[in-house]
GROMACS .gro file of C-alpha atoms in nm:
model
  157
    1MET     CA    1   0.000   0.000   0.000
    2GLU     CA    2   0.140   0.340  -0.099
    3ILE     CA    3   0.132   0.642   0.124
    4GLN     CA    4  -0.026   0.938  -0.050
    5LYS     CA    5   0.169   1.262  -0.027
    6LEU     CA    6  -0.033   1.543   0.125
    7TYR     CA    7   0.165   1.800  -0.068
    8ASP     CA    8   0.476   1.829  -0.275
    9LEU     CA    9   0.698   2.131  -0.212
   10ASP     CA   10   0.764   2.161  -0.584
   11ASP     CA   11   0.392   2.204  -0.649
   12ILE     CA   12   0.341   2.480  -0.393
   13GLU     CA   13   0.331   2.824  -0.548
   14PHE     CA   14   0.444   3.101  -0.319
   15GLU     CA   15   0.257   3.429  -0.348
   16ASP     CA   16   0.456   3.740  -0.431
   17ILE     CA   17   0.465   4.007  -0.162
   18ALA     CA   18   0.379   4.368  -0.244
   19ILE     CA   19   0.591   4.619  -0.053
   20GLY     CA   20   0.642   4.993  -0.072
   21LEU     CA   21   0.978   5.165  -0.107
   22VAL     CA   22   1.008   5.486   0.094
   23ARG     CA   23   1.271   5.742  -0.003
   24LEU     CA   24   1.334   6.046   0.215
   25ALA     CA   25   1.383   6.386   0.054
   26LYS     CA   26   1.613   6.491   0.335
   27ASP     CA   27   1.803   6.310   0.605
   28ILE     CA   28   1.614   6.312   0.935
   29PRO     CA   29   1.641   6.085   1.240
   30ALA     CA   30   1.396   5.794   1.261
   31HIS     CA   31   1.228   5.922   1.578
   32GLU     CA   32   1.148   6.255   1.411
   33PHE     CA   33   1.018   6.085   1.094
   34PHE     CA   34   0.783   5.855   1.286
   35TYR     CA   35   0.670   6.134   1.517
   36LYS     CA   36   0.553   6.327   1.209
   37ILE     CA   37   0.383   6.019   1.059
   38ASN     CA   38   0.208   5.942   1.389
   39HIS     CA   39   0.096   6.304   1.422
   40LEU     CA   40  -0.046   6.317   1.067
   41ASN     CA   41  -0.222   5.981   1.080
   42ASN     CA   42  -0.335   5.935   1.438
   43LEU     CA   43  -0.126   5.618   1.437
   44SER     CA   44   0.127   5.499   1.689
   45PHE     CA   45   0.427   5.359   1.507
   46SER     CA   46   0.664   5.224   1.765
   47ARG     CA   47   0.997   5.049   1.742
   48LYS     CA   48   0.981   4.672   1.759
   49LYS     CA   49   1.254   4.413   1.793
   50ASP     CA   50   1.510   4.467   1.518
   51LEU     CA   51   1.508   4.246   1.213
   52VAL     CA   52   1.830   4.042   1.227
   53PHE     CA   53   2.014   3.915   0.920
   54HIS     CA   54   2.286   3.658   0.981
   55GLY     CA   55   2.574   3.690   0.737
   56ASP     CA   56   2.889   3.480   0.722
   57TYR     CA   57   3.104   3.736   0.905
   58TYR     CA   58   2.852   3.978   1.058
   59ASP     CA   59   2.507   3.983   1.215
   60TYR     CA   60   2.317   4.286   1.084
   61PHE     CA   61   2.040   4.468   1.271
   62PHE     CA   62   1.766   4.660   1.090
   63PRO     CA   63   1.526   4.883   1.289
   64ARG     CA   64   1.156   4.793   1.258
   65PHE     CA   65   0.856   5.012   1.335
   66GLU     CA   66   0.496   4.888   1.350
   67ALA     CA   67   0.149   5.037   1.387
   68TYR     CA   68  -0.204   4.907   1.360
   69HIS     CA   69  -0.447   5.102   1.142
   70LYS     CA   70  -0.783   5.057   1.319
   71PHE     CA   71  -1.006   5.166   1.031
   72SER     CA   72  -0.857   4.929   0.773
   73LYS     CA   73  -0.764   4.667   1.039
   74THR     CA   74  -0.416   4.643   0.892
   75CYS     CA   75  -0.074   4.620   1.052
   76PHE     CA   76   0.191   4.832   0.879
   77THR     CA   77   0.563   4.775   0.925
   78PHE     CA   78   0.849   5.004   0.826
   79ILE     CA   79   1.183   4.823   0.804
   80SER     CA   80   1.504   5.018   0.759
   81ASN     CA   81   1.675   4.924   0.433
   82LYS     CA   82   2.018   5.001   0.580
   83SER     CA   83   2.155   4.818   0.882
   84SER     CA   84   2.188   5.037   1.189
   85GLU     CA   85   2.433   4.807   1.362
   86SER     CA   86   2.650   4.508   1.281
   87LYS     CA   87   2.832   4.267   1.508
   88GLN     CA   88   3.133   4.085   1.373
   89LYS     CA   89   3.112   3.708   1.427
   90LYS     CA   90   3.447   3.609   1.282
   91VAL     CA   91   3.747   3.777   1.125
   92GLN     CA   92   3.760   3.794   0.747
   93THR     CA   93   4.065   3.604   0.629
   94GLU     CA   94   3.981   3.600   0.260
   95LEU     CA   95   4.102   3.885   0.043
   96PHE     CA   96   3.791   3.932  -0.171
   97THR     CA   97   3.480   3.888   0.039
   98GLU     CA   98   3.157   4.059  -0.055
   99GLU     CA   99   3.048   4.108   0.305
  100GLU     CA  100   3.101   4.447   0.468
  101ASN     CA  101   2.998   4.589   0.803
  102ILE     CA  102   2.700   4.774   0.647
  103LYS     CA  103   2.426   4.587   0.465
  104PHE     CA  104   2.122   4.688   0.262
  105LEU     CA  105   1.820   4.458   0.248
  106LEU     CA  106   1.764   4.570  -0.111
  107ASN     CA  107   2.115   4.593  -0.254
  108ASN     CA  108   1.990   4.739  -0.581
  109GLN     CA  109   1.793   5.014  -0.401
  110VAL     CA  110   2.046   5.181  -0.171
  111ASP     CA  111   1.863   5.516  -0.194
  112VAL     CA  112   1.558   5.362  -0.024
  113GLU     CA  113   1.542   5.448   0.345
  114TYR     CA  114   1.250   5.224   0.449
  115ILE     CA  115   1.067   4.919   0.321
  116LEU     CA  116   0.696   4.940   0.396
  117HIS     CA  117   0.512   4.612   0.444
  118SER     CA  118   0.150   4.538   0.527
  119SER     CA  119  -0.038   4.243   0.672
  120GLU     CA  120  -0.274   4.261   0.373
  121GLN     CA  121  -0.215   4.052   0.061
  122PHE     CA  122  -0.295   4.355  -0.157
  123PRO     CA  123  -0.181   4.648   0.056
  124ASP     CA  124  -0.311   5.001   0.023
  125PHE     CA  125  -0.027   5.224   0.136
  126SER     CA  126  -0.227   5.535   0.049
  127VAL     CA  127  -0.403   5.518   0.389
  128ILE     CA  128  -0.077   5.641   0.546
  129LEU     CA  129  -0.031   6.014   0.503
  130LEU     CA  130   0.335   6.103   0.465
  131PRO     CA  131   0.490   6.436   0.567
  132GLU     CA  132   0.512   6.677   0.274
  133ASN     CA  133   0.859   6.784   0.162
  134LEU     CA  134   1.016   6.497   0.359
  135VAL     CA  135   0.920   6.191   0.158
  136PHE     CA  136   0.898   6.107  -0.209
  137PRO     CA  137   0.587   5.914  -0.321
  138ILE     CA  138   0.590   5.549  -0.216
  139GLN     CA  139   0.707   5.323  -0.496
  140ASP     CA  140   0.528   4.990  -0.530
  141TYR     CA  141   0.764   4.693  -0.549
  142THR     CA  142   0.696   4.321  -0.577
  143LEU     CA  143   0.911   4.062  -0.403
  144SER     CA  144   0.920   3.715  -0.551
  145SER     CA  145   0.970   3.407  -0.337
  146GLU     CA  146   1.324   3.363  -0.473
  147GLU     CA  147   1.445   3.689  -0.318
  148GLU     CA  148   1.623   3.687   0.015
  149LEU     CA  149   1.409   3.967   0.159
  150TYR     CA  150   1.093   3.764   0.086
  151GLN     CA  151   1.212   3.490   0.322
  152ILE     CA  152   1.307   3.743   0.590
  153ILE     CA  153   0.967   3.916   0.580
  154GLN     CA  154   0.786   3.582   0.594
  155TYR     CA  155   0.989   3.487   0.902
  156TYR     CA  156   0.905   3.810   1.088
  157GLU     CA  157   0.538   3.814   0.985
   0.00000   0.00000   0.00000
């Protein structure tokens, strides 16, 4: 008698994740940025436990801020694209390593300050009012399941 497989990992299709890319027009500290967002939106973004990325030579820490939007019943998360801290795990002995003490979650988008994620499958980032003259319009971006950031967001969700 054969045992029937309940599922095959090759047959599972992972849904893409829609995120927003937030670029700041001028450099301001995170606490000031979120104070202005909270004031404009009647939200309470607060800092949560940092997102941690484990590299070969460093552990990288990325600040995370979350708030719950009561009207839309949605949780919004801002994740810093640039690591705020790194802790060296072992000394680099190889001459040409690609790992440095600063890491970006989106290596091809180093001008992005924050990655905006929502608990919704099809997020509506327009419900968050952003401070004028401080932020460029949010750029929609789709993460596929093959991307490293996709796995990280799924883990912290």
